[in-house]
PDB file of C-alpha atoms in Angstrom:
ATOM      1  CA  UNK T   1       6.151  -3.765  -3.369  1.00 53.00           C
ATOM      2  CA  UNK T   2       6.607  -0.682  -5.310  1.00 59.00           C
ATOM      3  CA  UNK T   3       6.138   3.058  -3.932  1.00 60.00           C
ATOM      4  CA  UNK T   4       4.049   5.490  -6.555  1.00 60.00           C
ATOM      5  CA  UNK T   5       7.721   5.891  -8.496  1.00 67.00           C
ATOM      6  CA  UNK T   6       7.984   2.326  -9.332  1.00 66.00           C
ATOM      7  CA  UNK T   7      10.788   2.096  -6.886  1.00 67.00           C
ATOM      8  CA  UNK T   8      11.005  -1.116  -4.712  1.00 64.00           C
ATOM      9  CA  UNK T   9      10.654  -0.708  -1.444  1.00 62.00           C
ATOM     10  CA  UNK T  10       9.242  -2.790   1.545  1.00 60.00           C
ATOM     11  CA  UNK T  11       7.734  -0.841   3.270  1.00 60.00           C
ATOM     12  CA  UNK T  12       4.800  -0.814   0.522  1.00 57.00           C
ATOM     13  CA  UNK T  13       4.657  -4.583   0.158  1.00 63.00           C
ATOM     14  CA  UNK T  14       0.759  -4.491   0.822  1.00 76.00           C
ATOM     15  CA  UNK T  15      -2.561  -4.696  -0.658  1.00 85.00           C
ATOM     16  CA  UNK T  16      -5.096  -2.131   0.109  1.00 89.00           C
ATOM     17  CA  UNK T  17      -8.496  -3.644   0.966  1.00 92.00           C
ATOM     18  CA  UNK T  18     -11.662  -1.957  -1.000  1.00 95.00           C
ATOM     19  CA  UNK T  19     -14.473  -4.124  -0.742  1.00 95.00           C
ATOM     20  CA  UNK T  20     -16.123  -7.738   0.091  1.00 95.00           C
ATOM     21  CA  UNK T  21     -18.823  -8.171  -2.267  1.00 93.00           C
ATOM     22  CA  UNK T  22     -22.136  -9.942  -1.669  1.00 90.00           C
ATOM     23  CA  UNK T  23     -20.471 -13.375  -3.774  1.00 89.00           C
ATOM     24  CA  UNK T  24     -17.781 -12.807  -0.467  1.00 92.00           C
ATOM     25  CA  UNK T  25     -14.889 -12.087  -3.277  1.00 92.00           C
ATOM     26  CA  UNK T  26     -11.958  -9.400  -1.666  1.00 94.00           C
ATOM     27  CA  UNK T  27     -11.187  -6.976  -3.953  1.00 95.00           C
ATOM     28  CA  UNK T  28      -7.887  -4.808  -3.605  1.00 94.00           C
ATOM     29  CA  UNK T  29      -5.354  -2.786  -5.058  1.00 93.00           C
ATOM     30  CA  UNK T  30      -1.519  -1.092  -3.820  1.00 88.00           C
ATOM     31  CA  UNK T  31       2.129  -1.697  -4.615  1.00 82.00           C
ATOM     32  CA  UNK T  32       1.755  -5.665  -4.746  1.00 83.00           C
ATOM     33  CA  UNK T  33       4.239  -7.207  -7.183  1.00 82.00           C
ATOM     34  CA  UNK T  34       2.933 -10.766  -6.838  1.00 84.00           C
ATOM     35  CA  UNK T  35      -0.471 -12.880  -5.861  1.00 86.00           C
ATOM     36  CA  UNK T  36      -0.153 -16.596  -4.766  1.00 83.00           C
ATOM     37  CA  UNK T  37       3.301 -16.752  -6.047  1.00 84.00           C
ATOM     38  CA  UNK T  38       2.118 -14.854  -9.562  1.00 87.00           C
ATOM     39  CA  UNK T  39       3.917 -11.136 -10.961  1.00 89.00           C
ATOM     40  CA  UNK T  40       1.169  -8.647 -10.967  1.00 89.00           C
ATOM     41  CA  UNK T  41       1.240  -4.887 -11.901  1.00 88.00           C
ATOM     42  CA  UNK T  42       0.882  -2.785  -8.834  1.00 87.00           C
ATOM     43  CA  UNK T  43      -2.029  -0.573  -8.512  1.00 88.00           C
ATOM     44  CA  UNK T  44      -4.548  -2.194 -10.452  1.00 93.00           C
ATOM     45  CA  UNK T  45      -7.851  -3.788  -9.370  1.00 95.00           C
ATOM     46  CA  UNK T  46      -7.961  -7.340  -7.963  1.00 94.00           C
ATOM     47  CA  UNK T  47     -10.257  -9.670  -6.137  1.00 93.00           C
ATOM     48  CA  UNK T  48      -9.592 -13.192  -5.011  1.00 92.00           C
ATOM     49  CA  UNK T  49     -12.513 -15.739  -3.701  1.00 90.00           C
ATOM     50  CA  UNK T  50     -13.431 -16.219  -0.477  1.00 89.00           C
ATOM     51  CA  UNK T  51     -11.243 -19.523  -0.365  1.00 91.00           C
ATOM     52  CA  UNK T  52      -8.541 -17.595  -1.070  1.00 86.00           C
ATOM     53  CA  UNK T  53      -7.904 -18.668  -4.538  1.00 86.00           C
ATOM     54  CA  UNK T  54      -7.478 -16.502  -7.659  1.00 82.00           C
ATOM     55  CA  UNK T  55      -5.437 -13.167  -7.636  1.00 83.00           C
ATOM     56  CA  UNK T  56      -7.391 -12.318 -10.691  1.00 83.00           C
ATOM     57  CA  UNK T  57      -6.411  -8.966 -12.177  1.00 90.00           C
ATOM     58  CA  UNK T  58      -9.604  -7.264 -13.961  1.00 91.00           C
ATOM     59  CA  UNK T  59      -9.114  -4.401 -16.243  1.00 91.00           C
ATOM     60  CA  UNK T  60      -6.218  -2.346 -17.020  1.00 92.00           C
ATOM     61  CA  UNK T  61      -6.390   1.478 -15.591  1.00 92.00           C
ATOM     62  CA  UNK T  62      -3.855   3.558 -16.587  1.00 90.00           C
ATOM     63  CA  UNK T  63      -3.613   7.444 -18.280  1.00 84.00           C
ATOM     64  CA  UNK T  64      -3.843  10.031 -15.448  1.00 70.00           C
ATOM     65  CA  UNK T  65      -1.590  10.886 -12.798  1.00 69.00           C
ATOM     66  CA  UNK T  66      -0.092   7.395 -11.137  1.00 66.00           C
ATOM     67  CA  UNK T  67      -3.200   5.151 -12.655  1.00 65.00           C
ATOM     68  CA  UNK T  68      -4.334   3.983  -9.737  1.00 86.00           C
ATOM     69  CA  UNK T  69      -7.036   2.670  -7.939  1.00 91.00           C
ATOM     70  CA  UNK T  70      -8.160   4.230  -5.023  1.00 91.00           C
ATOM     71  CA  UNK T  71     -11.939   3.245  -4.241  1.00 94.00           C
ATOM     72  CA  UNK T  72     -14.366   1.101  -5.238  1.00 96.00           C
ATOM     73  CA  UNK T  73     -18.202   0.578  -4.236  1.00 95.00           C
ATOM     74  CA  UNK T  74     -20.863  -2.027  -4.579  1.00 94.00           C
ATOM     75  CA  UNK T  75     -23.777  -0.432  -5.368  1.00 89.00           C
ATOM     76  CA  UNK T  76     -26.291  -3.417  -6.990  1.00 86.00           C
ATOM     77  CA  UNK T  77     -25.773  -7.224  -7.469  1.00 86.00           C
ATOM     78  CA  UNK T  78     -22.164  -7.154  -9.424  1.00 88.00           C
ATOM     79  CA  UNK T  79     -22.672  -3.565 -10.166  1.00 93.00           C
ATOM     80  CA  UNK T  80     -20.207  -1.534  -9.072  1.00 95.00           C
ATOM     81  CA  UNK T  81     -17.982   2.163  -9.446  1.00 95.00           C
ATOM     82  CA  UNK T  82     -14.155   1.699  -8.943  1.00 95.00           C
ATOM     83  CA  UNK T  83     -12.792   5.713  -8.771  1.00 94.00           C
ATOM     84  CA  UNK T  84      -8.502   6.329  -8.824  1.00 92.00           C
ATOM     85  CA  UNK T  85      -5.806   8.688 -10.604  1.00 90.00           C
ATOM     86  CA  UNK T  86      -6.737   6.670 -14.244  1.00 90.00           C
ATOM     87  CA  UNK T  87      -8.450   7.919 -17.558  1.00 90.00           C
ATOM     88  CA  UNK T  88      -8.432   4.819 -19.576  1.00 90.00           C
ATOM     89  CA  UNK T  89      -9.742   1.783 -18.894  1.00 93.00           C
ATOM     90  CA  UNK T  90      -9.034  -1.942 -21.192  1.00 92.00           C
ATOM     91  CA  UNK T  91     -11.329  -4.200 -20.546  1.00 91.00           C
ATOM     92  CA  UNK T  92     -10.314  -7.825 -20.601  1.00 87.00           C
ATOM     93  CA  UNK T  93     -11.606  -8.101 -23.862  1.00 89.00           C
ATOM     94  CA  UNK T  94      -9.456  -5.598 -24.719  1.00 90.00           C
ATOM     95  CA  UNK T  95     -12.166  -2.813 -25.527  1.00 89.00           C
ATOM     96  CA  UNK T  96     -10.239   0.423 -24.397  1.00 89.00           C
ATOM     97  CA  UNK T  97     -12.849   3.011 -23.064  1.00 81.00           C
ATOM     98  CA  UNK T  98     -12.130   6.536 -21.663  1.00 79.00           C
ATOM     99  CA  UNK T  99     -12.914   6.085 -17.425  1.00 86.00           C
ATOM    100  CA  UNK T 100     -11.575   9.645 -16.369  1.00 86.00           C
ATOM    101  CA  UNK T 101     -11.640   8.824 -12.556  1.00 91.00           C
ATOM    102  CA  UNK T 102     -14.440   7.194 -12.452  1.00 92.00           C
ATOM    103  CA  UNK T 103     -15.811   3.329 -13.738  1.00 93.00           C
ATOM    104  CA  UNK T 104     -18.942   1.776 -13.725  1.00 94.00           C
ATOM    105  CA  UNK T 105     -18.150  -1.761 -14.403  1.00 94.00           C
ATOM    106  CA  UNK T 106     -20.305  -5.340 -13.832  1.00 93.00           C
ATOM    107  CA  UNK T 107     -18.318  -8.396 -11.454  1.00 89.00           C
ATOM    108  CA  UNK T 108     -16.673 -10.034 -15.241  1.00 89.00           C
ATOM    109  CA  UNK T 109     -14.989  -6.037 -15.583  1.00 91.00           C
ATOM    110  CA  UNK T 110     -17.305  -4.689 -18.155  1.00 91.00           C
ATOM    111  CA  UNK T 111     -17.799  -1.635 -18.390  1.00 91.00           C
ATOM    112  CA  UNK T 112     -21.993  -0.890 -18.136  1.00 90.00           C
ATOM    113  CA  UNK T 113     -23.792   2.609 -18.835  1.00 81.00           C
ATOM    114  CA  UNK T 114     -26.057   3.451 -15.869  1.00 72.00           C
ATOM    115  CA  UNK T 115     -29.707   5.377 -16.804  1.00 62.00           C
ATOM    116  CA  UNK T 116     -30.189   8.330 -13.934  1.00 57.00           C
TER     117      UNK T 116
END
């Protein structure tokens, strides 16, 4: 894994748990360099199904101070806020939104406007 700096060390060669959703898909983040044998960016948001398969990375975060995630919530069926040190957000449709801290995306990664 990779510490904050981008240096490689082992002691962070872990993924941070932040949620099981109600489809039972484990979504994490940290200084992971690689998911079932695949290079991934450390620090961004991933889930993989509850069979294990998939590593899938969703979004890009970055902007901010260290662009990480740090949280994330469920808070309706594949609604959810993900919070972190980010203030952009690129969807993987490539639509580039400002998220300063704080995203309120749908399960695919969208990003969705909420009505208070």
């Amino acid at each position: 894994g990779r510490d904050e700096s981008g240096n490689t060390d082992s002691f962070y060669n872990h993924a941070t748990l932040l949620l099981v959703d109600s489809s039972e898909r484990v979504w994490f983040t940290g200084p992971v360099t690689s998911i079932n044998g695949r290079t991934v960016q450390p620090w961004q948001l991933y889930y993989i199904a509850s069979d294990g398969s998939g590593g899938t990375q969703v979004g890009t975060f970055s902007g901010g101070v260290g662009f990480n995630v740090c949280s994330m919530k469920q808070f309706g069926e594949n609604q959810f806020i993900v919070g972190g040190w980010f203030t952009t957000y690129i969807d993987g449709s490539g639509n580039n939104t400002g998220a300063n801290y704080l995203l309120f995306m749908d399960a695919t990664g969208a990003q969705i406007s909420l009505t208070w």
